[in-house]
Each structure stands twice: as structure tokens, then as C-alpha cells.
Short mmCIF file of C-alpha atoms in Angstrom, two decimals:
data_model
loop_
_atom_site.label_atom_id
_atom_site.label_comp_id
_atom_site.label_asym_id
_atom_site.label_seq_id
_atom_site.Cartn_x
_atom_site.Cartn_y
_atom_site.Cartn_z
CA GLU H 1 -7.43 18.48 4.22
CA VAL H 2 -5.10 16.17 2.31
CA GLN H 3 -6.48 15.07 -1.03
CA LEU H 4 -5.04 12.80 -3.68
CA LEU H 5 -7.05 12.47 -6.87
CA GLU H 6 -6.05 9.94 -9.51
CA SER H 7 -7.10 10.15 -13.13
CA GLY H 8 -6.23 8.69 -16.50
CA GLY H 9 -7.47 5.14 -16.06
CA GLY H 10 -9.59 3.36 -18.63
CA LEU H 11 -9.78 0.52 -21.10
CA VAL H 12 -6.70 -0.13 -23.20
CA GLN H 13 -5.67 -2.96 -25.50
CA PRO H 14 -2.75 -5.24 -24.67
CA GLY H 15 0.47 -3.58 -25.76
CA GLY H 16 -1.02 -0.13 -25.38
CA SER H 17 -0.08 2.79 -23.14
CA LEU H 18 -1.72 4.94 -20.51
CA ARG H 19 -0.56 7.82 -18.36
CA LEU H 20 -1.98 8.09 -14.87
CA SER H 21 -1.96 11.35 -12.94
CA CYS H 22 -2.44 12.07 -9.26
CA ALA H 23 -3.26 15.64 -8.28
CA ALA H 24 -2.44 16.49 -4.68
CA SER H 25 -3.63 19.23 -2.36
CA GLY H 26 -3.70 20.05 1.34
CA PHE H 27 -0.05 19.34 2.12
CA THR H 28 3.46 20.39 1.09
CA PHE H 29 3.68 18.11 -1.93
CA SER H 30 7.39 18.61 -2.56
CA SER H 31 8.28 17.27 0.90
CA TYR H 32 6.63 13.87 0.54
CA PRO H 33 7.87 10.69 -1.10
CA LEU H 34 5.09 9.12 -3.17
CA SER H 35 4.14 5.67 -4.37
CA TRP H 36 1.80 3.89 -6.73
CA VAL H 37 0.10 0.77 -5.36
CA ARG H 38 -2.29 -1.37 -7.37
CA GLN H 39 -4.97 -3.91 -6.58
CA ALA H 40 -6.26 -6.36 -9.16
CA PRO H 41 -9.97 -7.23 -8.87
CA GLY H 42 -10.52 -9.40 -5.82
CA ARG H 43 -6.79 -9.54 -5.08
CA GLY H 44 -4.35 -8.06 -2.60
CA LEU H 45 -2.26 -4.91 -2.62
CA GLU H 46 0.82 -4.75 -4.84
CA TRP H 47 3.42 -2.00 -4.55
CA VAL H 48 4.25 -0.78 -8.07
CA SER H 49 6.66 2.15 -7.87
CA GLY H 50 8.00 4.85 -5.59
CA ILE H 51 9.65 8.24 -6.01
CA SER H 52 11.58 10.44 -3.59
CA ASP H 53 10.46 13.93 -2.62
CA THR H 54 12.83 15.54 -5.14
CA GLY H 55 12.13 13.02 -7.87
CA ARG H 56 15.78 12.04 -8.15
CA THR H 57 15.28 8.50 -6.80
CA THR H 58 12.80 6.06 -8.27
CA ASN H 59 12.09 2.38 -7.63
CA TYR H 60 9.97 -0.22 -9.40
CA ALA H 61 8.52 -3.65 -8.78
CA ASP H 62 10.09 -6.31 -11.01
CA SER H 63 6.69 -6.88 -12.61
CA VAL H 64 6.68 -3.37 -14.15
CA LYS H 65 10.38 -2.53 -14.45
CA GLY H 66 11.23 -1.34 -17.95
CA ARG H 67 7.57 -0.75 -18.85
CA PHE H 68 6.38 1.82 -16.28
CA THR H 69 7.93 5.19 -15.44
CA ILE H 70 7.11 7.21 -12.34
CA SER H 71 7.65 10.95 -12.26
CA ARG H 72 6.46 14.03 -10.44
CA ASP H 73 6.05 17.73 -11.06
CA ASN H 74 6.45 19.52 -7.76
CA SER H 75 5.46 22.84 -9.33
CA MET H 76 2.12 21.30 -10.32
CA ASN H 77 1.65 19.11 -7.22
CA THR H 78 1.16 16.14 -9.50
CA LEU H 79 2.44 12.56 -9.60
CA TYR H 80 2.49 10.54 -12.81
CA LEU H 81 2.77 6.93 -13.92
CA GLN H 82 3.52 6.31 -17.57
CA MET H 83 2.52 2.75 -18.39
CA ASN H 84 3.71 1.18 -21.65
CA SER H 85 3.47 -2.33 -23.13
CA LEU H 86 0.44 -3.01 -20.97
CA ARG H 87 -0.58 -6.59 -20.27
CA ALA H 88 -3.80 -8.20 -19.06
CA GLU H 89 -2.18 -8.76 -15.67
CA ASP H 90 -1.78 -4.99 -15.24
CA THR H 91 -5.56 -4.71 -14.89
CA ALA H 92 -6.14 -3.18 -11.45
CA VAL H 93 -7.17 -0.18 -9.46
CA TYR H 94 -4.13 2.08 -9.19
CA TYR H 95 -3.76 4.13 -6.02
CA CYS H 96 -1.35 6.96 -5.42
CA SER H 97 -0.13 7.35 -1.89
CA ALA H 98 2.01 9.75 0.12
CA LYS H 99 4.44 8.86 2.87
CA THR H 100 5.25 11.11 5.79
CA THR H 101 8.71 11.67 7.21
CA VAL H 102 7.45 10.33 10.53
CA THR H 103 5.89 7.06 9.40
CA ARG H 104 8.00 6.48 6.26
CA VAL H 105 5.06 4.53 4.85
CA PRO H 106 1.94 5.70 3.01
CA VAL H 107 -0.51 7.53 5.21
CA TYR H 108 -2.52 9.36 2.58
CA TRP H 109 -4.22 7.50 -0.24
CA GLY H 110 -6.28 8.48 -3.24
CA LEU H 111 -9.49 6.69 -4.17
CA GLY H 112 -7.83 5.00 -7.12
CA THR H 113 -8.33 4.81 -10.86
CA LEU H 114 -9.24 1.61 -12.70
CA VAL H 115 -7.04 0.39 -15.53
CA THR H 116 -8.44 -2.42 -17.66
CA VAL H 117 -6.21 -4.09 -20.22
CA SER H 118 -8.29 -6.14 -22.62
CA SER H 119 -8.90 -6.64 -26.31
CA ASP Q 1 13.89 -9.92 -2.98
CA ILE Q 2 12.50 -10.34 0.53
CA GLN Q 3 9.13 -12.05 0.69
CA LEU Q 4 6.45 -11.58 3.32
CA THR Q 5 4.29 -14.52 4.39
CA GLN Q 6 1.09 -13.68 6.23
CA SER Q 7 -0.95 -16.19 8.16
CA PRO Q 8 -3.66 -17.14 8.36
CA SER Q 9 -5.12 -16.11 5.01
CA SER Q 10 -8.50 -15.80 6.66
CA LEU Q 11 -10.07 -16.18 10.06
CA SER Q 12 -13.45 -16.02 11.71
CA ALA Q 13 -13.77 -14.92 15.32
CA SER Q 14 -16.42 -13.75 17.74
CA VAL Q 15 -16.91 -10.20 18.93
CA GLY Q 16 -14.66 -9.65 21.91
CA ASP Q 17 -12.13 -12.29 20.89
CA ARG Q 18 -8.42 -11.63 20.80
CA VAL Q 19 -7.18 -12.02 17.22
CA THR Q 20 -3.58 -12.47 16.12
CA ILE Q 21 -2.17 -12.21 12.59
CA THR Q 22 1.43 -13.01 11.80
CA CYS Q 23 3.78 -11.77 9.10
CA ARG Q 24 7.10 -13.49 8.47
CA ALA Q 25 9.86 -11.96 6.36
CA SER Q 26 12.21 -14.21 4.40
CA GLN Q 27 15.15 -12.10 5.66
CA GLY Q 28 15.58 -9.70 8.54
CA ILE Q 29 14.02 -6.27 8.08
CA SER Q 30 14.70 -4.85 11.55
CA ASN Q 31 11.46 -3.09 12.54
CA TYR Q 32 10.62 -1.71 9.08
CA LEU Q 33 7.16 -3.22 8.99
CA ALA Q 34 3.73 -1.61 8.71
CA TRP Q 35 0.20 -2.95 9.03
CA TYR Q 36 -2.80 -1.72 7.04
CA GLN Q 37 -6.52 -2.34 7.29
CA GLN Q 38 -8.66 -2.36 4.16
CA LYS Q 39 -12.41 -2.53 4.56
CA PRO Q 40 -14.51 -3.74 1.61
CA GLY Q 41 -14.69 -1.08 -1.09
CA LYS Q 42 -12.38 1.29 0.79
CA VAL Q 43 -8.79 2.43 0.52
CA PRO Q 44 -6.13 1.00 2.84
CA LYS Q 45 -5.67 2.64 6.22
CA LEU Q 46 -2.37 2.67 8.08
CA LEU Q 47 -2.69 1.07 11.52
CA ILE Q 48 0.87 0.51 12.71
CA TYR Q 49 4.35 1.45 11.53
CA ALA Q 50 7.82 0.65 12.81
CA ALA Q 51 6.38 -2.74 13.79
CA SER Q 52 4.75 -1.47 16.97
CA THR Q 53 3.94 2.26 16.72
CA LEU Q 54 0.22 2.95 16.60
CA GLN Q 55 -0.75 5.49 13.95
CA SER Q 56 -2.59 8.52 15.29
CA GLY Q 57 -6.33 7.95 15.65
CA VAL Q 58 -6.17 4.16 15.54
CA PRO Q 59 -8.00 2.44 18.42
CA SER Q 60 -5.76 1.10 21.16
CA ARG Q 61 -7.15 -2.43 20.78
CA PHE Q 62 -4.77 -2.71 17.82
CA SER Q 63 -1.14 -3.49 18.63
CA GLY Q 64 1.93 -4.71 16.81
CA SER Q 65 5.08 -6.47 17.86
CA GLY Q 66 8.14 -8.12 16.45
CA SER Q 67 11.50 -7.42 14.92
CA GLY Q 68 13.80 -9.06 12.43
CA THR Q 69 11.72 -11.68 10.62
CA ASP Q 70 8.66 -12.33 12.77
CA PHE Q 71 5.88 -9.83 13.36
CA THR Q 72 2.42 -9.88 14.86
CA LEU Q 73 -0.69 -7.74 14.63
CA THR Q 74 -3.09 -8.23 17.52
CA VAL Q 75 -6.63 -7.01 17.91
CA GLY Q 76 -7.22 -7.09 21.64
CA SER Q 77 -11.02 -7.31 21.50
CA LEU Q 78 -12.52 -7.82 18.05
CA GLN Q 79 -15.31 -5.40 17.13
CA PRO Q 80 -17.82 -5.62 14.25
CA GLU Q 81 -16.18 -2.64 12.55
CA ASP Q 82 -12.88 -4.56 12.39
CA VAL Q 83 -14.18 -6.75 9.57
CA ALA Q 84 -11.57 -6.12 6.90
CA THR Q 85 -8.50 -7.49 5.19
CA TYR Q 86 -5.22 -6.75 6.92
CA TYR Q 87 -1.90 -6.41 5.11
CA CYS Q 88 1.68 -6.15 6.29
CA GLN Q 89 4.26 -4.20 4.27
CA LYS Q 90 8.03 -4.05 4.53
CA TYR Q 91 9.80 -0.76 3.97
CA ASP Q 92 13.45 -1.31 4.81
CA SER Q 93 14.34 -1.00 1.14
CA ALA Q 94 12.70 -1.35 -2.26
CA PRO Q 95 10.72 -3.30 -3.31
CA TRP Q 96 8.27 -2.32 -0.58
CA THR Q 97 6.41 -5.61 -0.71
CA PHE Q 98 3.01 -6.30 0.82
CA GLY Q 99 1.92 -9.56 2.37
CA ARG Q 100 -0.96 -11.42 0.70
CA GLY Q 101 -3.47 -10.30 3.31
CA THR Q 102 -5.59 -11.80 6.07
CA LYS Q 103 -9.36 -11.56 5.78
CA VAL Q 104 -11.04 -11.17 9.16
CA GLU Q 105 -14.71 -11.99 9.59
CA ILE Q 106 -17.12 -12.12 12.52
CA LYS Q 107 -18.36 -15.55 13.54
#
């Protein structure tokens, strides 16, 4: 069974940093491109960042470019999101998701981790 | 960047009704469009990819169509369990933008 389990969320002050992790199991992690998608309370889905299966290619939404860094450790089956210079508008549930080579869009999703940026 | 405009933002329909949601891209994206369903308190679920391909396990009352800039998600006969918010997403190239969502309720 495919499982994606996010961790690392919490309360942080504006300007602070957090590192999210997503531990994967039940599939060949190193073969799947991955993404982070967030959802602010009561709002819609927002794609944040994506990374290729090898980790060599990364992409970011303009809203987080230069502040967030996506990475992966295929030996540990783990996806990361380093978030710096956090702002109130970054408050959201952050989901990790895995694409398949067939669909090319996220099929598998974690349950999410809540990040709250507030003083 | 290419923007996606979903309409309507919400709708209310009766059980058994045919429901149509549209997603318009500001530039052509071929058929690189997916549709997701998100029920309250749940994670998104992929319904359709490549504009019209039904994801495995999704009921056949869901269908998608379109290419280029105009896309449609249709629920052939609305069921109570279809109450959810539906999102389109482009994936031709980054950024892989989502539409703002369409909230579907039962009348």
C-alpha cells in the first residue's frame, strides 16, 4: 500500500524557518516525480514545488521562489521542503504528492501537515 | 504564466442531475489537464487526466472533455457522495497551476 506521511509542521513566527519531510513507502520512490501542494484554511489548492525522480530538476511557484527549497533523498525514501523567510500567507496544510509515469499528475497524496505562521 | 479559470465557483443541483464544470486556460495547453475531487476534510482525489482519461476506480458517471484552452468535467448523474469541491490542474509545464475550484452541493 502506498503511504506518504508528512511531518515537520507547526507554529513559527514570521521570518522563521521550517523543514517539512515526507516519508514514503509502498512504491519505488526513486521512480516517481514528487510535488508539494498547499491549501490555506478554507481556500483552494496551490501547487508549491515539484522535483523530478532523480532530483536534478526542480520547479517552484512564484509565491515561494527564492524562499523554499525542495529536495529528496532516494536512499531514505524521503521528500523535503525547506521553508525560509516564512510569511503569514504561507499558513496552510502542506501535502506531498507523487505522480505516476502513466498519469503524469499526482495520484498519491499524504494527509498533510499544518504550517501556521504567526507572531 | 498560464492561468486557469473555473466556472461556476459553486453550484447546487438535484440528485440525478447532469452537472457540468468548465475550466478555461489563458493559453493552449493541449490536453495536459487533470481534474480532482476533494471532499470536506479529505485529501484530493484524481478523477481524470489527459483531459478525458478516467483514472482507475473512478465511477463512469464522471467524464472529461476538451483540448487547447477549453475543458469540461461532467457528472452524468449527480449522487449524494459527489458533494465536494472540484479542481482542474494544468501540467503541460511548470507552474502546475490549479483552478480556484467549484463547490458542488445537493439541492
